[in-house]
């Protein structure tokens, strides 16, 4: 965490710019925005047509002169101007005017672990464009740990795994700081792509991009575990004829298809544990891993981690909101820093 708790208490709003969703927390008002990080633009005039959920529904369904863009990739702002325009529309005129009336408007933002200076600068510039005079940056791992109620300020180990759309971040925390961390460039999107490629190669079926998530929901209830349903029916487009077709998909084959991207996540967890001090690893044997982020809800992922690590695995109550709720708790002053009395005081 690059900002102190005292600096964060002076902030007026916080933004969690994710590859999948953008969330905005306003001090005193709570969570005011929770929308997909998507914008639709008219390429002829440059006008912004839609943002958020409506723009996401337009993906793959637009005429040639309308382009659907994602200004955030992997937790990093890749198009500052478009991110600013998207945020202005998502926040709304009323809330934006209320924020601008604050003297010396301050903002806080989440950044991925070990984000390079260019990525940090892009996040700062995006919020400065909304009128912020000062921007405080918080590591996503710290914000998510605070948001899900982990005792990050205590001298004991806690392990958190932030499952994002574009990347997975794993860390061991103690005394309010990151002891060891690893960022794996594999997230929910990689799992989605593995399912799409499996259906294309094995069943010659092209799956619409917006049907991947419903497929995962269809496999929920331990669907991606051996105890789940053996098969499910999927609708898509035939690769050869281009006509609509339905196939019955074996869930065991889907489990095997997503093992490849998830293996990289397991390697990241193993590397963090190997580089941790033995005392902290001993703490984790009892406390286990806390999973947060939207992709933490992938059916069967927690059970796979239990089998691979031999440690307890827990999913936060609202895993997708942990990071922004953690920022909000810091803004509202609900987190008290641990005070260490100097020797001889």
XYZ file of C-alpha atoms in Angstrom:
345
model
C 0.000 0.000 0.000
C 1.571 3.259 -1.131
C -0.860 5.466 0.811
C -1.209 5.677 4.599
C -4.534 5.255 6.383
C -4.416 8.927 7.371
C -4.077 9.971 3.738
C -6.930 7.671 2.703
C -9.261 9.133 5.337
C -8.938 12.486 3.563
C -10.132 11.026 0.244
C -13.675 11.748 -0.935
C -14.221 8.840 -3.344
C -12.530 5.607 -4.431
C -12.447 3.770 -7.751
C -11.756 0.111 -8.503
C -11.039 0.026 -12.250
C -11.128 -3.648 -13.180
C -10.835 -5.349 -16.540
C -14.379 -6.701 -16.158
C -16.197 -4.177 -13.956
C -15.749 -0.645 -12.648
C -16.866 0.207 -9.128
C -17.017 3.624 -7.464
C -17.383 4.252 -3.737
C -18.322 7.749 -2.518
C -17.563 8.680 1.087
C -20.800 8.939 3.033
C -22.894 7.486 0.195
C -21.394 4.007 -0.236
C -21.133 2.068 -3.493
C -22.688 4.193 -6.247
C -21.384 2.440 -9.404
C -20.999 -1.258 -10.203
C -21.003 -1.628 -13.985
C -19.024 -3.463 -16.697
C -15.911 -1.602 -17.908
C -17.261 -1.260 -21.435
C -18.075 1.692 -23.700
C -19.652 1.888 -27.165
C -18.429 4.634 -29.512
C -19.691 5.981 -32.824
C -16.550 5.883 -34.997
C -18.021 8.447 -37.457
C -18.638 11.204 -34.920
C -16.589 10.037 -31.911
C -19.690 10.284 -29.723
C -20.153 7.974 -26.760
C -23.284 5.892 -27.346
C -23.479 3.701 -24.254
C -21.485 2.563 -21.226
C -21.755 -0.221 -18.688
C -24.300 -3.017 -18.989
C -26.011 -1.626 -22.092
C -22.691 -1.320 -23.914
C -21.764 -4.877 -22.912
C -25.014 -6.190 -24.411
C -23.992 -4.544 -27.704
C -20.802 -6.656 -27.936
C -20.824 -8.602 -31.212
C -24.179 -7.081 -32.240
C -23.191 -3.655 -33.598
C -23.045 -2.267 -37.159
C -19.675 -1.332 -38.616
C -19.666 2.273 -37.418
C -20.169 1.394 -33.745
C -17.164 0.069 -31.844
C -17.346 -1.526 -28.401
C -14.149 -0.853 -26.427
C -12.709 -1.842 -23.052
C -10.466 0.978 -21.768
C -9.129 -1.207 -18.932
C -7.099 -4.372 -19.522
C -5.555 -6.511 -16.797
C -6.380 -3.938 -14.138
C -4.437 -1.270 -16.079
C -5.938 1.695 -17.919
C -4.916 1.354 -21.578
C -7.016 4.269 -22.926
C -7.029 7.179 -20.470
C -9.379 9.442 -22.433
C -11.975 6.716 -22.969
C -11.715 5.628 -19.313
C -12.416 9.215 -18.222
C -15.434 9.500 -20.523
C -16.762 6.145 -19.354
C -16.375 7.087 -15.672
C -18.112 10.440 -16.169
C -21.147 8.695 -17.636
C -21.181 5.946 -15.023
C -20.929 8.338 -12.079
C -23.621 10.651 -13.453
C -23.951 14.437 -13.462
C -25.527 14.719 -10.021
C -22.823 12.796 -8.157
C -20.058 14.421 -10.212
C -21.310 17.927 -9.359
C -21.489 16.984 -5.662
C -17.895 15.751 -5.763
C -16.624 18.848 -7.561
C -18.015 21.060 -4.787
C -15.555 19.455 -2.354
C -12.496 21.648 -1.747
C -9.302 19.967 -2.947
C -11.055 16.816 -4.149
C -9.088 13.664 -3.303
C -9.499 10.178 -4.743
C -8.191 6.672 -4.092
C -7.679 3.906 -6.643
C -6.754 0.218 -6.657
C -3.698 -0.857 -8.617
C -2.522 -4.433 -9.305
C 0.395 -5.761 -7.292
C 3.772 -4.641 -8.695
C 2.098 -2.316 -11.207
C 4.761 -0.475 -13.191
C 5.050 3.349 -13.000
C 3.254 3.782 -16.334
C 0.242 1.808 -15.083
C 0.180 3.823 -11.866
C 0.435 7.064 -13.828
C -2.453 6.013 -16.088
C -4.690 5.406 -13.048
C -3.753 8.790 -11.573
C -4.348 10.657 -14.860
C -7.756 9.008 -15.253
C -8.975 10.303 -11.887
C -7.308 13.696 -12.301
C -9.458 14.053 -15.410
C -12.524 13.708 -13.156
C -11.401 16.684 -11.062
C -9.300 14.996 -8.376
C -6.511 17.227 -7.083
C -4.713 14.306 -5.457
C -4.897 10.539 -6.036
C -3.799 7.888 -3.505
C -2.928 4.407 -4.796
C -3.686 1.220 -2.843
C -2.504 -2.284 -3.696
C -5.495 -4.399 -4.741
C -4.342 -7.212 -2.461
C -4.428 -4.981 0.642
C -7.798 -3.443 -0.281
C -9.374 -6.851 -0.945
C -8.002 -8.288 2.314
C -9.478 -5.389 4.282
C -12.776 -5.678 2.406
C -13.260 -9.353 3.262
C -12.440 -8.832 6.936
C -8.999 -10.449 7.146
C -6.911 -9.306 10.172
C -4.192 -7.763 8.018
C -2.803 -5.552 10.808
C -2.017 -8.473 13.160
C 1.340 -10.282 13.363
C -0.099 -13.460 11.866
C -0.221 -14.794 8.343
C -3.241 -14.422 6.097
C -3.305 -15.628 2.500
C -5.516 -13.988 -0.095
C -6.154 -14.851 -3.715
C -7.700 -12.158 -5.925
C -9.296 -13.903 -8.915
C -9.753 -11.236 -11.574
C -10.886 -11.349 -15.183
C -7.407 -10.955 -16.681
C -5.059 -11.996 -13.853
C -4.898 -13.795 -10.519
C -2.953 -12.284 -7.625
C -1.830 -14.380 -4.652
C -0.234 -12.959 -1.509
C 0.648 -13.675 2.100
C 0.028 -10.688 4.391
C 1.258 -9.912 7.890
C 1.468 -6.705 9.971
C -0.444 -4.757 7.333
C 2.059 -5.459 4.553
C 2.675 -7.969 1.786
C 5.284 -10.573 2.735
C 5.245 -12.522 -0.535
C 3.092 -12.085 -3.624
C 2.758 -13.438 -7.128
C 0.753 -12.143 -10.072
C -0.297 -14.804 -12.594
C -1.574 -13.543 -15.999
C -4.449 -16.034 -15.928
C -7.989 -15.122 -14.912
C -11.622 -15.703 -15.712
C -11.132 -14.689 -19.345
C -8.521 -17.443 -19.841
C -10.979 -20.006 -18.469
C -13.685 -18.674 -20.789
C -11.337 -18.939 -23.781
C -10.402 -22.512 -22.845
C -14.088 -23.495 -22.859
C -14.686 -21.740 -26.198
C -11.685 -23.436 -27.830
C -12.730 -26.837 -26.470
C -16.194 -26.514 -28.009
C -14.728 -25.323 -31.310
C -12.220 -28.161 -31.668
C -14.207 -31.034 -30.179
C -17.747 -30.176 -31.285
C -17.140 -27.730 -34.185
C -19.369 -25.252 -32.386
C -18.771 -21.522 -32.083
C -20.064 -20.184 -28.806
C -21.213 -16.538 -28.606
C -18.985 -14.521 -26.292
C -21.879 -13.699 -23.982
C -22.866 -17.355 -23.604
C -19.682 -18.463 -21.811
C -20.756 -17.149 -18.425
C -24.236 -18.761 -18.637
C -22.440 -22.017 -19.502
C -20.459 -21.777 -16.270
C -23.670 -21.065 -14.367
C -25.258 -24.114 -15.978
C -22.402 -26.154 -14.551
C -22.803 -24.623 -11.092
C -23.754 -26.637 -8.048
C -20.451 -28.531 -8.188
C -20.841 -28.741 -11.958
C -17.083 -28.637 -12.526
C -16.465 -31.365 -9.963
C -16.879 -35.132 -10.373
C -20.034 -34.955 -8.213
C -21.785 -32.589 -10.644
C -23.998 -33.336 -13.674
C -22.409 -35.525 -16.338
C -23.550 -33.438 -19.308
C -25.332 -30.253 -20.329
C -26.833 -28.933 -23.591
C -25.156 -25.972 -25.284
C -26.476 -23.819 -28.156
C -24.147 -22.186 -30.664
C -23.241 -21.846 -34.346
C -21.903 -24.667 -36.481
C -18.378 -23.894 -37.721
C -18.918 -25.453 -41.160
C -22.491 -24.458 -42.058
C -22.932 -21.319 -39.958
C -26.344 -22.582 -38.811
C -27.574 -22.749 -35.223
C -26.931 -26.105 -33.584
C -27.161 -27.709 -30.146
C -24.706 -30.220 -28.710
C -24.534 -32.216 -25.492
C -21.259 -31.396 -23.736
C -19.528 -33.789 -21.363
C -18.697 -31.835 -18.201
C -15.693 -34.075 -17.494
C -14.169 -32.907 -20.798
C -14.841 -29.283 -19.830
C -13.051 -29.881 -16.522
C -10.020 -31.188 -18.387
C -10.113 -28.218 -20.800
C -9.869 -25.627 -18.019
C -7.133 -27.477 -16.128
C -4.397 -25.910 -18.277
C -5.021 -22.247 -17.326
C -5.767 -23.160 -13.713
C -2.471 -25.059 -13.418
C -0.639 -21.736 -13.737
C -2.623 -20.423 -10.748
C -1.604 -23.455 -8.683
C 2.036 -22.854 -9.640
C 1.738 -19.269 -8.419
C 0.353 -20.391 -5.058
C 3.168 -22.930 -4.709
C 5.819 -20.307 -5.448
C 4.422 -17.923 -2.814
C 4.374 -20.676 -0.177
C 7.914 -21.804 -1.011
C 9.306 -18.283 -0.575
C 7.425 -17.575 2.689
C 9.041 -17.916 6.138
C 8.151 -21.283 7.750
C 6.363 -19.628 10.692
C 3.895 -17.914 8.369
C 3.280 -21.088 6.375
C 2.474 -22.867 9.653
C -0.179 -20.201 10.356
C -1.695 -20.745 6.924
C -2.120 -24.484 7.530
C -4.992 -23.592 9.905
C -6.351 -20.407 8.336
C -6.060 -21.424 4.698
C -6.705 -19.287 1.613
C -9.360 -16.589 1.222
C -10.641 -16.253 -2.361
C -12.022 -12.922 -3.586
C -12.814 -11.457 -7.012
C -15.514 -12.265 -9.549
C -13.756 -15.379 -10.866
C -13.646 -16.872 -7.354
C -17.207 -18.054 -7.994
C -16.110 -20.396 -10.796
C -17.781 -23.699 -9.853
C -15.355 -26.236 -8.443
C -12.327 -23.909 -8.268
C -12.252 -23.862 -4.459
C -12.451 -27.655 -4.280
C -9.607 -27.999 -6.781
C -7.431 -25.690 -4.653
C -8.201 -27.708 -1.510
C -7.092 -30.921 -3.203
C -3.924 -29.352 -4.638
C -2.728 -27.479 -1.526
C -4.188 -29.518 1.331
C -5.228 -26.248 3.035
C -8.692 -24.896 3.849
C -10.091 -22.654 1.103
C -12.773 -20.043 1.817
C -14.746 -17.813 -0.549
C -15.616 -14.318 0.692
C -19.287 -13.508 1.210
C -19.399 -11.041 -1.717
C -16.070 -11.745 -3.410
C -16.534 -9.379 -6.350
C -16.958 -6.324 -4.070
C -14.144 -6.933 -1.565
C -11.604 -4.541 -3.113
C -13.925 -1.542 -3.361
C -15.458 -2.281 0.065
C -11.948 -2.337 1.501
C -11.229 1.061 -0.026
C -14.517 2.333 1.379
C -13.634 1.095 4.877
C -10.334 2.973 4.695
C -12.065 6.162 3.472
C -14.659 6.019 6.238
C -11.969 5.455 8.896
C -13.278 2.053 9.956
C -9.745 0.560 9.916
C -7.573 1.403 12.901
C -3.806 1.033 12.450
C -1.901 -1.103 14.929
C 0.216 1.069 17.237
C 3.592 -0.337 18.275
C 4.908 1.238 21.489
C 8.622 2.008 21.206
C 10.900 0.198 23.630
C 11.449 2.105 26.821
C 8.457 4.372 26.336
